[in-house]
PDB file of C-alpha atoms in Angstrom:
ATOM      1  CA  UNK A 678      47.478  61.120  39.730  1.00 74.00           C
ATOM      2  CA  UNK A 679      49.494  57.691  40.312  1.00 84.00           C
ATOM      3  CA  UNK A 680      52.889  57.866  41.555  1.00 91.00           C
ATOM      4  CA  UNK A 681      54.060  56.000  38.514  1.00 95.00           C
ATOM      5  CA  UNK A 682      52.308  56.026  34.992  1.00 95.00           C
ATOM      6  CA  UNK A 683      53.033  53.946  31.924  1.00 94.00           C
ATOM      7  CA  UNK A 684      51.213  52.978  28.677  1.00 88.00           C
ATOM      8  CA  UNK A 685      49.582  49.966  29.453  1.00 84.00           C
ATOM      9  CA  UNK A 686      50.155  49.085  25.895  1.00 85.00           C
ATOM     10  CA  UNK A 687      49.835  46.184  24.387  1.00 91.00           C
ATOM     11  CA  UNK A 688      52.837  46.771  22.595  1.00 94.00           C
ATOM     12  CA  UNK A 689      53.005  44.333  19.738  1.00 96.00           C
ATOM     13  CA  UNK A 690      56.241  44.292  17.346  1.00 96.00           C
ATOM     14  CA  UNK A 691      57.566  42.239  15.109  1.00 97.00           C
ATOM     15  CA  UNK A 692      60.833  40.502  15.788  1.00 97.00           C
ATOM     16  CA  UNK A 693      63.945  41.992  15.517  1.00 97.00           C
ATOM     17  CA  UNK A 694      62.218  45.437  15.746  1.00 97.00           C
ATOM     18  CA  UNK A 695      63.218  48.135  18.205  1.00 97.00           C
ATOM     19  CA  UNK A 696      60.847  49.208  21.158  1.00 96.00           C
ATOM     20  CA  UNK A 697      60.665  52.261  23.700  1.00 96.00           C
ATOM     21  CA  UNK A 698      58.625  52.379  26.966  1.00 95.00           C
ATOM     22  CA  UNK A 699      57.809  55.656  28.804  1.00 95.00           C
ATOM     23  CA  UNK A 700      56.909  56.197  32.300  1.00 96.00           C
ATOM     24  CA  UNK A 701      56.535  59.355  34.464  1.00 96.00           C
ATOM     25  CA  UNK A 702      56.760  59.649  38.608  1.00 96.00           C
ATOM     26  CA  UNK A 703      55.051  62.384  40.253  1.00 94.00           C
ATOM     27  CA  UNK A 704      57.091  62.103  43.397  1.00 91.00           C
ATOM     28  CA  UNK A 705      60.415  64.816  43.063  1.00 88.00           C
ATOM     29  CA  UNK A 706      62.008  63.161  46.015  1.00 88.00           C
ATOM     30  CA  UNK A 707      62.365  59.802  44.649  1.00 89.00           C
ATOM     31  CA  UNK A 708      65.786  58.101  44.952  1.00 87.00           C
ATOM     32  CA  UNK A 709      66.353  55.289  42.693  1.00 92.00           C
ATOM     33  CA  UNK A 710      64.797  53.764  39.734  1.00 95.00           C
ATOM     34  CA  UNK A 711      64.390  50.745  37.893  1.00 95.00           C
ATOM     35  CA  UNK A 712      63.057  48.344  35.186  1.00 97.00           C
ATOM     36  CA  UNK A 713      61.593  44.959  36.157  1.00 96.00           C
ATOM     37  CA  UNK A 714      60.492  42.267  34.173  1.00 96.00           C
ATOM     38  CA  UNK A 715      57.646  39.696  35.199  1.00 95.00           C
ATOM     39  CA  UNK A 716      56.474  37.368  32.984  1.00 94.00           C
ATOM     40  CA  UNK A 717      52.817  36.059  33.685  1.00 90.00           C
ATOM     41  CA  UNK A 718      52.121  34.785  37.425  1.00 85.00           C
ATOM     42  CA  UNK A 719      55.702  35.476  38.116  1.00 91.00           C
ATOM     43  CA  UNK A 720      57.306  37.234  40.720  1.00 92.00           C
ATOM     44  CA  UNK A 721      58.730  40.678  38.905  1.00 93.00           C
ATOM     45  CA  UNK A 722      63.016  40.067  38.022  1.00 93.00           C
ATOM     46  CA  UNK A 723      64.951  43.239  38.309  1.00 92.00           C
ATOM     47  CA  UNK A 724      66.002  44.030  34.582  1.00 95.00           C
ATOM     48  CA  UNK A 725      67.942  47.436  35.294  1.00 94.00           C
ATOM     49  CA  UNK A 726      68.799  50.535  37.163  1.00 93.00           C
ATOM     50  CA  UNK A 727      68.444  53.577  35.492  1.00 94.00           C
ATOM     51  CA  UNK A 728      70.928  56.506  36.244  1.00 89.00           C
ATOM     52  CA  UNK A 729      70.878  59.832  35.206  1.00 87.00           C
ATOM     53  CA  UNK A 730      73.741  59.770  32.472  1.00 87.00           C
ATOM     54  CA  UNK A 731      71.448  56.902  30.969  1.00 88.00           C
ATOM     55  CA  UNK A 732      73.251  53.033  31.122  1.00 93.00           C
ATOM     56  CA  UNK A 733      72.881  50.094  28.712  1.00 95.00           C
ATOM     57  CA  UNK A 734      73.137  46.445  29.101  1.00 94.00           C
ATOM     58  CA  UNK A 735      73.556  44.299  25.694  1.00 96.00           C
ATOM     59  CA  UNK A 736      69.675  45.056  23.813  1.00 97.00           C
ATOM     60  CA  UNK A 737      69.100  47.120  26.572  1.00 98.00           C
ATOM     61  CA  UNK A 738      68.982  51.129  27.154  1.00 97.00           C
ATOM     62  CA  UNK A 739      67.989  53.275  30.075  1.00 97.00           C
ATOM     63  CA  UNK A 740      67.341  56.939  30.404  1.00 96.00           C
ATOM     64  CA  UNK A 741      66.290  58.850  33.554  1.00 96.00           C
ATOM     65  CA  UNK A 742      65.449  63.044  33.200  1.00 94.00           C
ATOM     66  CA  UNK A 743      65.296  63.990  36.643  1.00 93.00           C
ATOM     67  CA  UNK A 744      63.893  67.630  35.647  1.00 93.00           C
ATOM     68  CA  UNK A 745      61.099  66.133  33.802  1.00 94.00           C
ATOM     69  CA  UNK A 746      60.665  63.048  36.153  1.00 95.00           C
ATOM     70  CA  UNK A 747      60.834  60.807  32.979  1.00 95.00           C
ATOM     71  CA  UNK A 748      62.139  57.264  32.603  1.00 96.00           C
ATOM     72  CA  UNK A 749      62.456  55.220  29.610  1.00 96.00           C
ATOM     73  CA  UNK A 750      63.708  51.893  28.382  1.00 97.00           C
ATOM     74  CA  UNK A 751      64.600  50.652  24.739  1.00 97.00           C
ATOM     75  CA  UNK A 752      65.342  47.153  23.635  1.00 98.00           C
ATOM     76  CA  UNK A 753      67.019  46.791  20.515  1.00 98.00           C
ATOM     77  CA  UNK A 754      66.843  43.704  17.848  1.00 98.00           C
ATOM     78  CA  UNK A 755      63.578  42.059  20.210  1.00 98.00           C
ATOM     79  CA  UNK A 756      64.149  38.622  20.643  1.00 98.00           C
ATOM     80  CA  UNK A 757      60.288  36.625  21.405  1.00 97.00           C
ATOM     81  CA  UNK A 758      62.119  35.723  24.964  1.00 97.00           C
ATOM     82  CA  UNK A 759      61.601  39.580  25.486  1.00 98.00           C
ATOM     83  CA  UNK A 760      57.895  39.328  26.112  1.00 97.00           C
ATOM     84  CA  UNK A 761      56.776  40.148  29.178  1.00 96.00           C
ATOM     85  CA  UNK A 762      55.301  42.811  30.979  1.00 95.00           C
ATOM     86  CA  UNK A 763      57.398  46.046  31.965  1.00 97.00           C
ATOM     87  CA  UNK A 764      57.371  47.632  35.250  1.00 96.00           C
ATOM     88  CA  UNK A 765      58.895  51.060  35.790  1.00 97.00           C
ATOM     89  CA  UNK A 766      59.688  50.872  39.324  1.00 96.00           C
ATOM     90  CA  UNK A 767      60.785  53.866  41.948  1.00 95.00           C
ATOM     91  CA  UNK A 768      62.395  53.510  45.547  1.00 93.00           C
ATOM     92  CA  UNK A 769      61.827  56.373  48.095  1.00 89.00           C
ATOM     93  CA  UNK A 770      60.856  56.089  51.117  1.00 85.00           C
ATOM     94  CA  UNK A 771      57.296  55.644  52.401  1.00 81.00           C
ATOM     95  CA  UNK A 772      55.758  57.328  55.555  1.00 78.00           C
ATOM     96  CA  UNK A 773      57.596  55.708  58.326  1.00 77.00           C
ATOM     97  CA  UNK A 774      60.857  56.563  56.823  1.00 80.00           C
ATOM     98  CA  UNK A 775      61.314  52.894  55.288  1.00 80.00           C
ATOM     99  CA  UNK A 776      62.673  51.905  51.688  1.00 83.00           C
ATOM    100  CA  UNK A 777      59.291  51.823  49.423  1.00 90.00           C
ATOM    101  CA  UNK A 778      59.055  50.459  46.364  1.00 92.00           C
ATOM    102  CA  UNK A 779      56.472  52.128  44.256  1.00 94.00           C
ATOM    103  CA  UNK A 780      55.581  50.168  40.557  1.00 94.00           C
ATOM    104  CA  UNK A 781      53.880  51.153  37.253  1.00 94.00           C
ATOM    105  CA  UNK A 782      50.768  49.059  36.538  1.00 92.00           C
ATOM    106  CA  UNK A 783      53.375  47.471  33.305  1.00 93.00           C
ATOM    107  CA  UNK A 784      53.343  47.959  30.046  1.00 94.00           C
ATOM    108  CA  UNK A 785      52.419  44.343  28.149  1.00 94.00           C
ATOM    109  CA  UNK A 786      55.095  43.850  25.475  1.00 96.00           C
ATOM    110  CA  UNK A 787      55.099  40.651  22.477  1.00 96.00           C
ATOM    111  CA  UNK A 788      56.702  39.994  20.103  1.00 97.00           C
ATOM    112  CA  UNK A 789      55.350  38.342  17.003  1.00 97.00           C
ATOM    113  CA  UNK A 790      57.597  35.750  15.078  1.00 95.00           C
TER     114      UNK A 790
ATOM    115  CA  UNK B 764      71.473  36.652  42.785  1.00 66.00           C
ATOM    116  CA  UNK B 765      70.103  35.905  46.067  1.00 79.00           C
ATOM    117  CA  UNK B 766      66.714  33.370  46.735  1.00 90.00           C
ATOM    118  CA  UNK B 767      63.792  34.118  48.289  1.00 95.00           C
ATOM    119  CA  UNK B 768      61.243  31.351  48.733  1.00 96.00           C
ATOM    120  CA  UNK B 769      57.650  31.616  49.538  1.00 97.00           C
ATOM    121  CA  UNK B 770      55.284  28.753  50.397  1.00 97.00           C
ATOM    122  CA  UNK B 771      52.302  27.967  49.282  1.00 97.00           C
ATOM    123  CA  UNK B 772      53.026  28.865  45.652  1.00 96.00           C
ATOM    124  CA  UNK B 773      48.904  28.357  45.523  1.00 96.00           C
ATOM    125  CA  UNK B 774      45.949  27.831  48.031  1.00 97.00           C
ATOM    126  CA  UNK B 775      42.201  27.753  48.127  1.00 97.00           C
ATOM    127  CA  UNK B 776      40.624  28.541  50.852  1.00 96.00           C
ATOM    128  CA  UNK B 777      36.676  28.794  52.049  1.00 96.00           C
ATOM    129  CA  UNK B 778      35.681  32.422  53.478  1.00 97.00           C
ATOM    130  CA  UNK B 779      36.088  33.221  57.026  1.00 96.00           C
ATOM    131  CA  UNK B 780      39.111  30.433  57.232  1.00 97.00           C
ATOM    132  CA  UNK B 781      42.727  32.385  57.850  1.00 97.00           C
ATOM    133  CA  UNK B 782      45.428  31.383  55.576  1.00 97.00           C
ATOM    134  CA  UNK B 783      49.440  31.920  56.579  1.00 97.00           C
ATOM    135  CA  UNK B 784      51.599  32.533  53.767  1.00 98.00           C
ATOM    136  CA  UNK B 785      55.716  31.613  54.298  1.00 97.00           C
ATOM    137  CA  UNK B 786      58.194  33.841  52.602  1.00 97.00           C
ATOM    138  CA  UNK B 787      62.104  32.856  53.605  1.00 96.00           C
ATOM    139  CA  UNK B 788      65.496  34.349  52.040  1.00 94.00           C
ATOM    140  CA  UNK B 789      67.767  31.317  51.758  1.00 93.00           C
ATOM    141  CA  UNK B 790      70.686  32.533  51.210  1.00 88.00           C
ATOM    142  CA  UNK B 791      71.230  36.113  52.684  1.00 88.00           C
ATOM    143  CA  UNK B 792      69.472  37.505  56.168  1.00 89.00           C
ATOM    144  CA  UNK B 793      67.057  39.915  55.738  1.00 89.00           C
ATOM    145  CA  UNK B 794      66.658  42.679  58.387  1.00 86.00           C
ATOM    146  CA  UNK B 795      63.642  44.180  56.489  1.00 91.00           C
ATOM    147  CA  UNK B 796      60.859  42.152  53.858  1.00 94.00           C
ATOM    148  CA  UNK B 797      58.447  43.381  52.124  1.00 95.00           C
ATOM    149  CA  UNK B 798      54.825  42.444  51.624  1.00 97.00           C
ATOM    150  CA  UNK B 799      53.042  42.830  48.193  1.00 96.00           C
ATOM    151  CA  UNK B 800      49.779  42.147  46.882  1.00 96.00           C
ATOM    152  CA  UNK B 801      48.435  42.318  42.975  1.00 94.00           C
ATOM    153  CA  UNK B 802      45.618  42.023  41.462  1.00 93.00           C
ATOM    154  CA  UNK B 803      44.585  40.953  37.840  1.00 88.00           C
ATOM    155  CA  UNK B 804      46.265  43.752  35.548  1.00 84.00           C
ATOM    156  CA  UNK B 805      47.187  45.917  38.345  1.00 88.00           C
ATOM    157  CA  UNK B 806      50.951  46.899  39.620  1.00 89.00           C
ATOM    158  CA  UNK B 807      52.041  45.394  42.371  1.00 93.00           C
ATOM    159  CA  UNK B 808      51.188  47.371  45.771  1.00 94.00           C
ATOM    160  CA  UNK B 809      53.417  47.337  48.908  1.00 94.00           C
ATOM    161  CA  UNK B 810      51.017  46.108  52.314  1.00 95.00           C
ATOM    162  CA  UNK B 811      53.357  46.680  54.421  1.00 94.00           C
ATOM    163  CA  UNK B 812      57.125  46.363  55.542  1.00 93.00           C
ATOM    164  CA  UNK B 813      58.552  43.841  58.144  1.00 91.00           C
ATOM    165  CA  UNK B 814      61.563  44.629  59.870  1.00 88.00           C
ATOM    166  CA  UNK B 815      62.850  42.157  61.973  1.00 85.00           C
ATOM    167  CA  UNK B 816      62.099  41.878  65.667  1.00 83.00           C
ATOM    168  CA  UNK B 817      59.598  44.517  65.916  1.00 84.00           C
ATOM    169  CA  UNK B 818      56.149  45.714  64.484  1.00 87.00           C
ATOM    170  CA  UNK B 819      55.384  45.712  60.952  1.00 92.00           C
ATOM    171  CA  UNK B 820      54.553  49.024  59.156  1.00 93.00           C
ATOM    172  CA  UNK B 821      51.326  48.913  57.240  1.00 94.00           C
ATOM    173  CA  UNK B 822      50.474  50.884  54.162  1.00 92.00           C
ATOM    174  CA  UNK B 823      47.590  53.341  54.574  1.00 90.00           C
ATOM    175  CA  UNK B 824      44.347  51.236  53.444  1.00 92.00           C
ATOM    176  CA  UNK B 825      45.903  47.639  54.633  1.00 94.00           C
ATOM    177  CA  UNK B 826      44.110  46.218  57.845  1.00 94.00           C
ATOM    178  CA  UNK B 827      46.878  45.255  59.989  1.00 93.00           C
ATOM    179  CA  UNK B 828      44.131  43.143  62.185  1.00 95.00           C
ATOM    180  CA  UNK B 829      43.669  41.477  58.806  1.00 96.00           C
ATOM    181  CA  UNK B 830      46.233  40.861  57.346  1.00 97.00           C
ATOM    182  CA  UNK B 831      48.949  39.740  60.302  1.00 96.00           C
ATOM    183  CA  UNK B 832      52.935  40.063  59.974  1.00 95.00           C
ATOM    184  CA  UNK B 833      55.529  37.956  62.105  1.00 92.00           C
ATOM    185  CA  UNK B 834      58.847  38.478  61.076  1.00 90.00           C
ATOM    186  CA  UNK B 835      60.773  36.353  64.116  1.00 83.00           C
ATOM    187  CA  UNK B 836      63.920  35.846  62.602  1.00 90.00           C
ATOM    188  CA  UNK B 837      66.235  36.981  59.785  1.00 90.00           C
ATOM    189  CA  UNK B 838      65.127  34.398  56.874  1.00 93.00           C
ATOM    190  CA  UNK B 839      61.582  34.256  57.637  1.00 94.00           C
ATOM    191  CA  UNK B 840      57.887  36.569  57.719  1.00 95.00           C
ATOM    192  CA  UNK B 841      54.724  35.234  57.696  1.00 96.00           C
ATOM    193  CA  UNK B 842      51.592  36.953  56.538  1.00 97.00           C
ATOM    194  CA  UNK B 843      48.370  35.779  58.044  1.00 97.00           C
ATOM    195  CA  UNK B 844      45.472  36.326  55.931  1.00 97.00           C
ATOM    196  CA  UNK B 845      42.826  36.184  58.662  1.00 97.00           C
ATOM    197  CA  UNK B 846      38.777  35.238  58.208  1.00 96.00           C
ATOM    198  CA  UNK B 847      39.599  35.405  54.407  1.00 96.00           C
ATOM    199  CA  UNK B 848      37.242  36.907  51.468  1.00 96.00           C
ATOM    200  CA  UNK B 849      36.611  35.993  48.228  1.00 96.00           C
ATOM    201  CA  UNK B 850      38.112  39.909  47.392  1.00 96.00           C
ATOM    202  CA  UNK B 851      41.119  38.940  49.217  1.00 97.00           C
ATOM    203  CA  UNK B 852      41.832  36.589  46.094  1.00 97.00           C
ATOM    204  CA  UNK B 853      44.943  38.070  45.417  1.00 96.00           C
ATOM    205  CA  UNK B 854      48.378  37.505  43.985  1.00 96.00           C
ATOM    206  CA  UNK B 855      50.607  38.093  47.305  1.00 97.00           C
ATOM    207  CA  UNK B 856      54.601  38.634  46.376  1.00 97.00           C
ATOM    208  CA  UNK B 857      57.128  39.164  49.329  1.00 97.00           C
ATOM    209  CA  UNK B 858      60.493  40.409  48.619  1.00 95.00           C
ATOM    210  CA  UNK B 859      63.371  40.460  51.386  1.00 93.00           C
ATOM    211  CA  UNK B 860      66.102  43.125  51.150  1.00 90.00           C
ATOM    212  CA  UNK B 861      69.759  42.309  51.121  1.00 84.00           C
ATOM    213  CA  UNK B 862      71.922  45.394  52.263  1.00 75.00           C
ATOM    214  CA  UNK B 863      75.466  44.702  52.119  1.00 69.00           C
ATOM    215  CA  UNK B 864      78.643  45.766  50.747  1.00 61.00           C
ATOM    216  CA  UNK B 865      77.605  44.804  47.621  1.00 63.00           C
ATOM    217  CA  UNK B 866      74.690  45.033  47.326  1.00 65.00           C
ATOM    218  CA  UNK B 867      71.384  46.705  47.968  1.00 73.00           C
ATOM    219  CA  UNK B 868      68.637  45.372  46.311  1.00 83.00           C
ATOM    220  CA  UNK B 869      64.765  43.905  46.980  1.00 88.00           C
ATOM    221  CA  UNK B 870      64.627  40.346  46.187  1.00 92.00           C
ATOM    222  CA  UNK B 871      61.161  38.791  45.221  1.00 94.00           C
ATOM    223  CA  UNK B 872      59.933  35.830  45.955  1.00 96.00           C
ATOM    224  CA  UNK B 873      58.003  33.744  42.971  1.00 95.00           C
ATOM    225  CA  UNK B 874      54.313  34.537  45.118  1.00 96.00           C
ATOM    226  CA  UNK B 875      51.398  32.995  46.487  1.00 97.00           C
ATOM    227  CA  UNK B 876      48.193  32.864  44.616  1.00 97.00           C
ATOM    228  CA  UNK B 877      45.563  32.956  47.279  1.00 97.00           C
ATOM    229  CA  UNK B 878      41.713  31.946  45.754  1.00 97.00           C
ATOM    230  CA  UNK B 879      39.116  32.364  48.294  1.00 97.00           C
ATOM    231  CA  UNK B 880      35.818  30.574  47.585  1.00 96.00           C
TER     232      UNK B 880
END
């Protein structure tokens, strides 16, 4: 099983629609966790944390269920600037005790004018 | 937000040449970067983590003979690729982390995409 699952979509809406990603993390002992952006051959942008009592920014919404070791994100009214792929990202630490960051494969989001 | 820079953005190299791959935080020191590699449609997967002034910590499956980390000062690590191969064609992302007050967070740099012929 991979640490972190998403649908790889392609998720393709219409604009001005709203959208929800999933992902799932198989590792309880995870600390933090995040959305990143990365548009194609970029480097991935932080988007947002997620906390527990769920957080929005603007379009933007975050959940995090600890018990089920869900995540999700929603973006409201889509703008075309939103496409990009998703990643669902989790920090805990690896092995050697360091920070780890552990990413979804993405989930490929466009949006159609 | 802080800058990270990495240089080459691109190279093409023959097999069995070694290619070194610059990634600097310009405005922040970084105890600690991160290497990253990602292939076509895959998530991006952590190689290994630098932290400055000693050995770098390799992720289970990454040849550290191969793939060599310096990380001499506190805005610069270099990966080596050494005695390259056309499967090490890879998009390679380091990210430097900036732990202060304010702020704890993994910055990436834009990458390096590495084609080996």
């Amino acid at each position: 099983r991979k640490e972190v699952e998403q649908d790889p979509g392609p998720f393709n809406v219409p604009e001005g629609a709203t959208v929800a990603f999933n992902c799932t993390y198989s590792n309880s002992a995870s600390q933090s966790f995040f959305w990143y952006r990365q548009d194609c051959r970029k480097e991935p942008k932080l988007l947002m944390s997620v906390y527990s009592s769920g957080n929005e920014d603007g379009r933007f919404t975050a959940q995090l269920n600890r018990a089920s070791q869900y995540i999700s994100l929603l973006i409201r009214d889509s703008k075309l600037s939103d496409s990009a792929t998703y990643l669902c990202v989790v920090r805990g630490l690896s092995n050697f005790g360091n920070e780890k960051l552990t990413f979804g494969t993405g989930t490929r989001l466009t949006i159609i004018p | 937000g802080a800058v990270v820079s990495q240089h080459p953005s691109w190279v093409i190299c023959k097999s069995g040449t070694s290619v070194k791959i610059e990634c600097r935080s310009l405005d922040f020191q970084a105890t600690t970067m991160f290497w990253y590699r990602q292939f076509p449609k895959q998530s991006l997967m952590l190689m290994a983590t630098s932290n400055e002034g000693s050995k770098a910590t390799y992720e289970q499956g990454v040849e550290k003979d191969k793939f060599l980390i310096n990380h001499a000062s506190l805005t610069l690590s270099t990966l080596t690729v050494t005695s390259a191969h056309p499967e090490d064609s890879s998009f390679y992302i380091c990210s430097a982390l900036s732990d202060s007050f304010d702020s704890y967070e993994q910055y990436f740099g834009p990458g390096t995409r590495l084609t080996v012929t």
